[in-house]
């Protein structure tokens, strides 16, 4: 799964506005059970979730969607996760994770365009034993974080519109590496 959390400091608001994006990709059929000719994306489902909190108004909004693996674009160079018609996270270059653009359009409820940049390269650090925590003979839960990201853009959620806003963000990525006794 991937998560990106942005905090935007808005004049007139005591606490920051928070925007959280979560993408989770799950296999629905283990590899050893796939039919001949079936690829990994054929047996996956992708959940995308977005949450916006405006503390000064005591408002919380959410948007979620579910897509099958074949209809979702997932690339590593450049990094990209896009769902049909409403959501995309994409690096601007194949050589670097940042700068990165996030676009969400959900009818008239949510419309966001956020650009993320990082002042450091590489911007990430691995958790635990070189990214494996807990780790037993190199098998375990993998996790890295990208802190200190600069976020800027626009956020519209229902009747609340915030243009040319800036703030900070961080990105987390975690996945599981495990032994499968059946293949």
PDB file of C-alpha atoms in Angstrom:
ATOM      1  CA  UNK A   1       0.000   0.000   0.000  1.00  0.00           C
ATOM      2  CA  UNK A   2       1.005   3.621  -0.525  1.00  0.00           C
ATOM      3  CA  UNK A   3      -0.126   6.558   1.586  1.00  0.00           C
ATOM      4  CA  UNK A   4       0.524  10.258   1.172  1.00  0.00           C
ATOM      5  CA  UNK A   5      -0.409  12.682   3.945  1.00  0.00           C
ATOM      6  CA  UNK A   6      -0.429  16.448   3.251  1.00  0.00           C
ATOM      7  CA  UNK A   7      -0.854  19.235   5.827  1.00  0.00           C
ATOM      8  CA  UNK A   8      -1.730  22.663   4.441  1.00  0.00           C
ATOM      9  CA  UNK A   9      -1.492  25.750   6.625  1.00  0.00           C
ATOM     10  CA  UNK A  10      -4.218  28.207   5.613  1.00  0.00           C
ATOM     11  CA  UNK A  11      -4.451  31.819   6.870  1.00  0.00           C
ATOM     12  CA  UNK A  12      -7.423  32.126   9.208  1.00  0.00           C
ATOM     13  CA  UNK A  13      -7.376  28.439  10.149  1.00  0.00           C
ATOM     14  CA  UNK A  14      -5.901  27.553  13.556  1.00  0.00           C
ATOM     15  CA  UNK A  15      -4.999  23.972  12.550  1.00  0.00           C
ATOM     16  CA  UNK A  16      -3.795  22.673   9.189  1.00  0.00           C
ATOM     17  CA  UNK A  17      -6.110  21.183   6.604  1.00  0.00           C
ATOM     18  CA  UNK A  18      -5.157  17.546   6.133  1.00  0.00           C
ATOM     19  CA  UNK A  19      -5.446  15.536   2.917  1.00  0.00           C
ATOM     20  CA  UNK A  20      -4.690  11.803   3.043  1.00  0.00           C
ATOM     21  CA  UNK A  21      -4.420   9.575  -0.049  1.00  0.00           C
ATOM     22  CA  UNK A  22      -4.247   5.785   0.321  1.00  0.00           C
ATOM     23  CA  UNK A  23      -3.793   3.189  -2.425  1.00  0.00           C
ATOM     24  CA  UNK A  24      -3.950  -0.478  -1.515  1.00  0.00           C
ATOM     25  CA  UNK A  25      -3.304  -3.252  -4.019  1.00  0.00           C
ATOM     26  CA  UNK A  26      -4.322  -6.768  -3.010  1.00  0.00           C
ATOM     27  CA  UNK A  27      -4.139 -10.121  -4.748  1.00  0.00           C
ATOM     28  CA  UNK A  28      -7.432 -11.984  -4.914  1.00  0.00           C
ATOM     29  CA  UNK A  29      -5.983 -15.291  -6.134  1.00  0.00           C
ATOM     30  CA  UNK A  30      -2.586 -16.724  -5.091  1.00  0.00           C
ATOM     31  CA  UNK A  31      -0.053 -17.135  -7.898  1.00  0.00           C
ATOM     32  CA  UNK A  32      -0.138 -20.930  -7.832  1.00  0.00           C
ATOM     33  CA  UNK A  33      -3.934 -20.905  -8.420  1.00  0.00           C
ATOM     34  CA  UNK A  34      -3.976 -18.596 -11.470  1.00  0.00           C
ATOM     35  CA  UNK A  35      -5.165 -20.014 -14.758  1.00  0.00           C
ATOM     36  CA  UNK A  36      -2.723 -20.456 -17.620  1.00  0.00           C
ATOM     37  CA  UNK A  37      -2.074 -17.114 -19.341  1.00  0.00           C
ATOM     38  CA  UNK A  38      -3.411 -15.089 -16.408  1.00  0.00           C
ATOM     39  CA  UNK A  39      -1.084 -12.322 -15.220  1.00  0.00           C
ATOM     40  CA  UNK A  40      -0.739 -10.773 -11.792  1.00  0.00           C
ATOM     41  CA  UNK A  41      -2.954  -7.774 -12.567  1.00  0.00           C
ATOM     42  CA  UNK A  42      -5.781 -10.147 -13.584  1.00  0.00           C
ATOM     43  CA  UNK A  43      -6.107 -11.307 -10.004  1.00  0.00           C
ATOM     44  CA  UNK A  44      -5.716  -7.980  -8.184  1.00  0.00           C
ATOM     45  CA  UNK A  45      -8.020  -5.332  -6.825  1.00  0.00           C
ATOM     46  CA  UNK A  46      -6.983  -1.727  -6.080  1.00  0.00           C
ATOM     47  CA  UNK A  47      -8.662   0.412  -3.434  1.00  0.00           C
ATOM     48  CA  UNK A  48      -8.156   4.184  -3.491  1.00  0.00           C
ATOM     49  CA  UNK A  49      -9.228   6.332  -0.575  1.00  0.00           C
ATOM     50  CA  UNK A  50      -9.009  10.080  -0.014  1.00  0.00           C
ATOM     51  CA  UNK A  51      -9.770  11.899   3.228  1.00  0.00           C
ATOM     52  CA  UNK A  52      -9.912  15.657   3.795  1.00  0.00           C
ATOM     53  CA  UNK A  53     -10.195  17.179   7.263  1.00  0.00           C
ATOM     54  CA  UNK A  54     -10.884  20.891   7.850  1.00  0.00           C
ATOM     55  CA  UNK A  55     -10.533  21.203  11.652  1.00  0.00           C
ATOM     56  CA  UNK A  56     -11.582  24.856  11.903  1.00  0.00           C
ATOM     57  CA  UNK A  57     -14.981  23.945  10.436  1.00  0.00           C
ATOM     58  CA  UNK A  58     -15.125  20.515  12.094  1.00  0.00           C
ATOM     59  CA  UNK A  59     -15.603  18.978   8.629  1.00  0.00           C
ATOM     60  CA  UNK A  60     -14.357  15.590   7.436  1.00  0.00           C
ATOM     61  CA  UNK A  61     -14.830  14.279   3.896  1.00  0.00           C
ATOM     62  CA  UNK A  62     -13.993  10.975   2.256  1.00  0.00           C
ATOM     63  CA  UNK A  63     -13.974   9.442  -1.197  1.00  0.00           C
ATOM     64  CA  UNK A  64     -13.182   5.856  -2.091  1.00  0.00           C
ATOM     65  CA  UNK A  65     -13.217   3.652  -5.152  1.00  0.00           C
ATOM     66  CA  UNK A  66     -12.400   0.060  -6.003  1.00  0.00           C
ATOM     67  CA  UNK A  67     -11.019  -1.099  -9.353  1.00  0.00           C
ATOM     68  CA  UNK A  68      -9.855  -4.384 -10.778  1.00  0.00           C
ATOM     69  CA  UNK A  69      -6.145  -4.675 -11.524  1.00  0.00           C
ATOM     70  CA  UNK A  70      -6.609  -4.601 -15.307  1.00  0.00           C
ATOM     71  CA  UNK A  71      -8.256  -1.161 -15.297  1.00  0.00           C
ATOM     72  CA  UNK A  72      -5.597   0.445 -13.059  1.00  0.00           C
ATOM     73  CA  UNK A  73      -2.319   1.784 -14.446  1.00  0.00           C
ATOM     74  CA  UNK A  74       0.599   0.801 -12.215  1.00  0.00           C
ATOM     75  CA  UNK A  75       4.160   1.654 -13.298  1.00  0.00           C
ATOM     76  CA  UNK A  76       7.460   1.982 -11.484  1.00  0.00           C
ATOM     77  CA  UNK A  77       9.434   4.210 -13.958  1.00  0.00           C
ATOM     78  CA  UNK A  78       8.023   6.763 -13.855  1.00  0.00           C
ATOM     79  CA  UNK A  79       6.075   5.913 -10.711  1.00  0.00           C
ATOM     80  CA  UNK A  80       2.352   5.972 -11.512  1.00  0.00           C
ATOM     81  CA  UNK A  81      -0.892   4.685 -10.047  1.00  0.00           C
ATOM     82  CA  UNK A  82      -4.032   5.751 -11.905  1.00  0.00           C
ATOM     83  CA  UNK A  83      -7.614   4.569 -11.606  1.00  0.00           C
ATOM     84  CA  UNK A  84     -10.111   4.969 -14.438  1.00  0.00           C
ATOM     85  CA  UNK A  85     -11.409   8.502 -14.742  1.00  0.00           C
ATOM     86  CA  UNK A  86     -10.864   9.958 -11.293  1.00  0.00           C
ATOM     87  CA  UNK A  87      -7.482   9.538  -9.605  1.00  0.00           C
ATOM     88  CA  UNK A  88      -3.795   9.582 -10.482  1.00  0.00           C
ATOM     89  CA  UNK A  89      -0.441   9.836  -8.752  1.00  0.00           C
ATOM     90  CA  UNK A  90       2.455  10.203 -11.175  1.00  0.00           C
ATOM     91  CA  UNK A  91       6.136  11.118 -10.990  1.00  0.00           C
ATOM     92  CA  UNK A  92       7.203  13.688 -13.560  1.00  0.00           C
ATOM     93  CA  UNK A  93      10.411  11.781 -14.392  1.00  0.00           C
ATOM     94  CA  UNK A  94      11.456   8.139 -14.738  1.00  0.00           C
ATOM     95  CA  UNK A  95      14.696   8.995 -12.902  1.00  0.00           C
ATOM     96  CA  UNK A  96      13.193  10.335  -9.665  1.00  0.00           C
ATOM     97  CA  UNK A  97      10.113   9.840  -7.492  1.00  0.00           C
ATOM     98  CA  UNK A  98       9.722  13.620  -7.086  1.00  0.00           C
ATOM     99  CA  UNK A  99       8.386  15.937  -8.398  1.00  0.00           C
ATOM    100  CA  UNK A 100       5.073  14.099  -8.340  1.00  0.00           C
ATOM    101  CA  UNK A 101       1.562  15.196  -9.347  1.00  0.00           C
ATOM    102  CA  UNK A 102      -1.629  14.033  -7.633  1.00  0.00           C
ATOM    103  CA  UNK A 103      -4.951  14.649  -9.387  1.00  0.00           C
ATOM    104  CA  UNK A 104      -8.389  13.693  -8.057  1.00  0.00           C
ATOM    105  CA  UNK A 105     -11.693  14.551  -9.690  1.00  0.00           C
ATOM    106  CA  UNK A 106     -14.914  13.222  -8.187  1.00  0.00           C
ATOM    107  CA  UNK A 107     -17.864  14.951  -9.854  1.00  0.00           C
ATOM    108  CA  UNK A 108     -18.513  18.194  -7.977  1.00  0.00           C
ATOM    109  CA  UNK A 109     -17.566  16.783  -4.546  1.00  0.00           C
ATOM    110  CA  UNK A 110     -13.760  16.798  -4.807  1.00  0.00           C
ATOM    111  CA  UNK A 111     -11.325  18.369  -7.246  1.00  0.00           C
ATOM    112  CA  UNK A 112      -7.653  18.413  -6.311  1.00  0.00           C
ATOM    113  CA  UNK A 113      -4.338  19.020  -7.980  1.00  0.00           C
ATOM    114  CA  UNK A 114      -1.312  18.758  -5.705  1.00  0.00           C
ATOM    115  CA  UNK A 115       2.357  18.851  -6.678  1.00  0.00           C
ATOM    116  CA  UNK A 116       4.930  17.244  -4.381  1.00  0.00           C
ATOM    117  CA  UNK A 117       8.655  18.065  -4.428  1.00  0.00           C
ATOM    118  CA  UNK A 118      11.492  16.988  -2.178  1.00  0.00           C
ATOM    119  CA  UNK A 119      14.542  19.081  -1.269  1.00  0.00           C
ATOM    120  CA  UNK A 120      16.646  15.937  -0.730  1.00  0.00           C
ATOM    121  CA  UNK A 121      17.620  13.095  -3.014  1.00  0.00           C
ATOM    122  CA  UNK A 122      17.090  10.291  -2.237  1.00  0.00           C
ATOM    123  CA  UNK A 123      14.137  11.450  -0.159  1.00  0.00           C
ATOM    124  CA  UNK A 124      13.403   8.109   1.532  1.00  0.00           C
ATOM    125  CA  UNK A 125      14.627   6.037   4.427  1.00  0.00           C
ATOM    126  CA  UNK A 126      14.075   2.347   5.106  1.00  0.00           C
ATOM    127  CA  UNK A 127      12.627   1.114   8.386  1.00  0.00           C
ATOM    128  CA  UNK A 128      14.074  -1.751  10.436  1.00  0.00           C
ATOM    129  CA  UNK A 129      16.789  -3.931   8.895  1.00  0.00           C
ATOM    130  CA  UNK A 130      17.326  -2.166   5.527  1.00  0.00           C
ATOM    131  CA  UNK A 131      13.563  -1.893   5.051  1.00  0.00           C
ATOM    132  CA  UNK A 132      12.582  -5.245   6.545  1.00  0.00           C
ATOM    133  CA  UNK A 133      10.816  -5.079   9.910  1.00  0.00           C
ATOM    134  CA  UNK A 134      10.310  -7.523  11.494  1.00  0.00           C
ATOM    135  CA  UNK A 135      12.797  -9.538   9.478  1.00  0.00           C
ATOM    136  CA  UNK A 136      13.585 -13.251   9.723  1.00  0.00           C
ATOM    137  CA  UNK A 137      16.214 -14.411   7.193  1.00  0.00           C
ATOM    138  CA  UNK A 138      15.266 -11.544   4.850  1.00  0.00           C
ATOM    139  CA  UNK A 139      11.556 -12.390   4.885  1.00  0.00           C
ATOM    140  CA  UNK A 140       9.103 -10.006   6.498  1.00  0.00           C
ATOM    141  CA  UNK A 141       7.238  -6.775   6.206  1.00  0.00           C
ATOM    142  CA  UNK A 142       8.885  -4.122   3.941  1.00  0.00           C
ATOM    143  CA  UNK A 143       8.507  -0.429   4.680  1.00  0.00           C
ATOM    144  CA  UNK A 144      10.033   2.901   3.707  1.00  0.00           C
ATOM    145  CA  UNK A 145       9.092   6.542   4.271  1.00  0.00           C
ATOM    146  CA  UNK A 146       9.682   9.756   2.353  1.00  0.00           C
ATOM    147  CA  UNK A 147       9.467  12.668   4.858  1.00  0.00           C
ATOM    148  CA  UNK A 148       9.964  16.419   4.405  1.00  0.00           C
ATOM    149  CA  UNK A 149       8.094  16.724   1.108  1.00  0.00           C
ATOM    150  CA  UNK A 150       6.929  20.161  -0.049  1.00  0.00           C
ATOM    151  CA  UNK A 151       3.248  20.151  -1.083  1.00  0.00           C
ATOM    152  CA  UNK A 152       1.479  22.850  -3.089  1.00  0.00           C
ATOM    153  CA  UNK A 153      -1.643  23.076  -5.185  1.00  0.00           C
ATOM    154  CA  UNK A 154      -5.397  23.415  -4.892  1.00  0.00           C
ATOM    155  CA  UNK A 155      -8.053  21.515  -2.969  1.00  0.00           C
ATOM    156  CA  UNK A 156     -11.801  21.761  -3.546  1.00  0.00           C
ATOM    157  CA  UNK A 157     -14.114  19.641  -1.450  1.00  0.00           C
ATOM    158  CA  UNK A 158     -17.824  20.382  -1.717  1.00  0.00           C
ATOM    159  CA  UNK A 159     -18.211  24.161  -1.033  1.00  0.00           C
ATOM    160  CA  UNK A 160     -14.674  24.587   0.366  1.00  0.00           C
ATOM    161  CA  UNK A 161     -12.051  25.809  -2.108  1.00  0.00           C
ATOM    162  CA  UNK A 162      -8.395  26.423  -1.264  1.00  0.00           C
ATOM    163  CA  UNK A 163      -6.183  27.686  -4.122  1.00  0.00           C
ATOM    164  CA  UNK A 164      -2.423  28.200  -4.219  1.00  0.00           C
ATOM    165  CA  UNK A 165      -1.891  26.480  -0.880  1.00  0.00           C
ATOM    166  CA  UNK A 166       1.429  25.184   0.438  1.00  0.00           C
ATOM    167  CA  UNK A 167       2.388  22.786   3.176  1.00  0.00           C
ATOM    168  CA  UNK A 168       4.304  19.651   4.029  1.00  0.00           C
ATOM    169  CA  UNK A 169       3.776  15.988   3.234  1.00  0.00           C
ATOM    170  CA  UNK A 170       5.197  12.540   3.699  1.00  0.00           C
ATOM    171  CA  UNK A 171       4.768   9.319   1.762  1.00  0.00           C
ATOM    172  CA  UNK A 172       4.883   5.754   3.081  1.00  0.00           C
ATOM    173  CA  UNK A 173       5.096   2.510   1.119  1.00  0.00           C
ATOM    174  CA  UNK A 174       4.740  -0.904   2.681  1.00  0.00           C
ATOM    175  CA  UNK A 175       4.403  -4.410   1.343  1.00  0.00           C
ATOM    176  CA  UNK A 176       4.803  -7.969   2.500  1.00  0.00           C
ATOM    177  CA  UNK A 177       7.463 -10.471   1.480  1.00  0.00           C
ATOM    178  CA  UNK A 178       6.710 -13.925   2.733  1.00  0.00           C
ATOM    179  CA  UNK A 179       7.291 -17.578   2.130  1.00  0.00           C
ATOM    180  CA  UNK A 180       4.412 -19.273   0.347  1.00  0.00           C
ATOM    181  CA  UNK A 181       4.576 -23.011   1.075  1.00  0.00           C
ATOM    182  CA  UNK A 182       2.506 -23.826  -2.025  1.00  0.00           C
ATOM    183  CA  UNK A 183       4.535 -21.958  -4.642  1.00  0.00           C
TER     184      UNK A 183
END
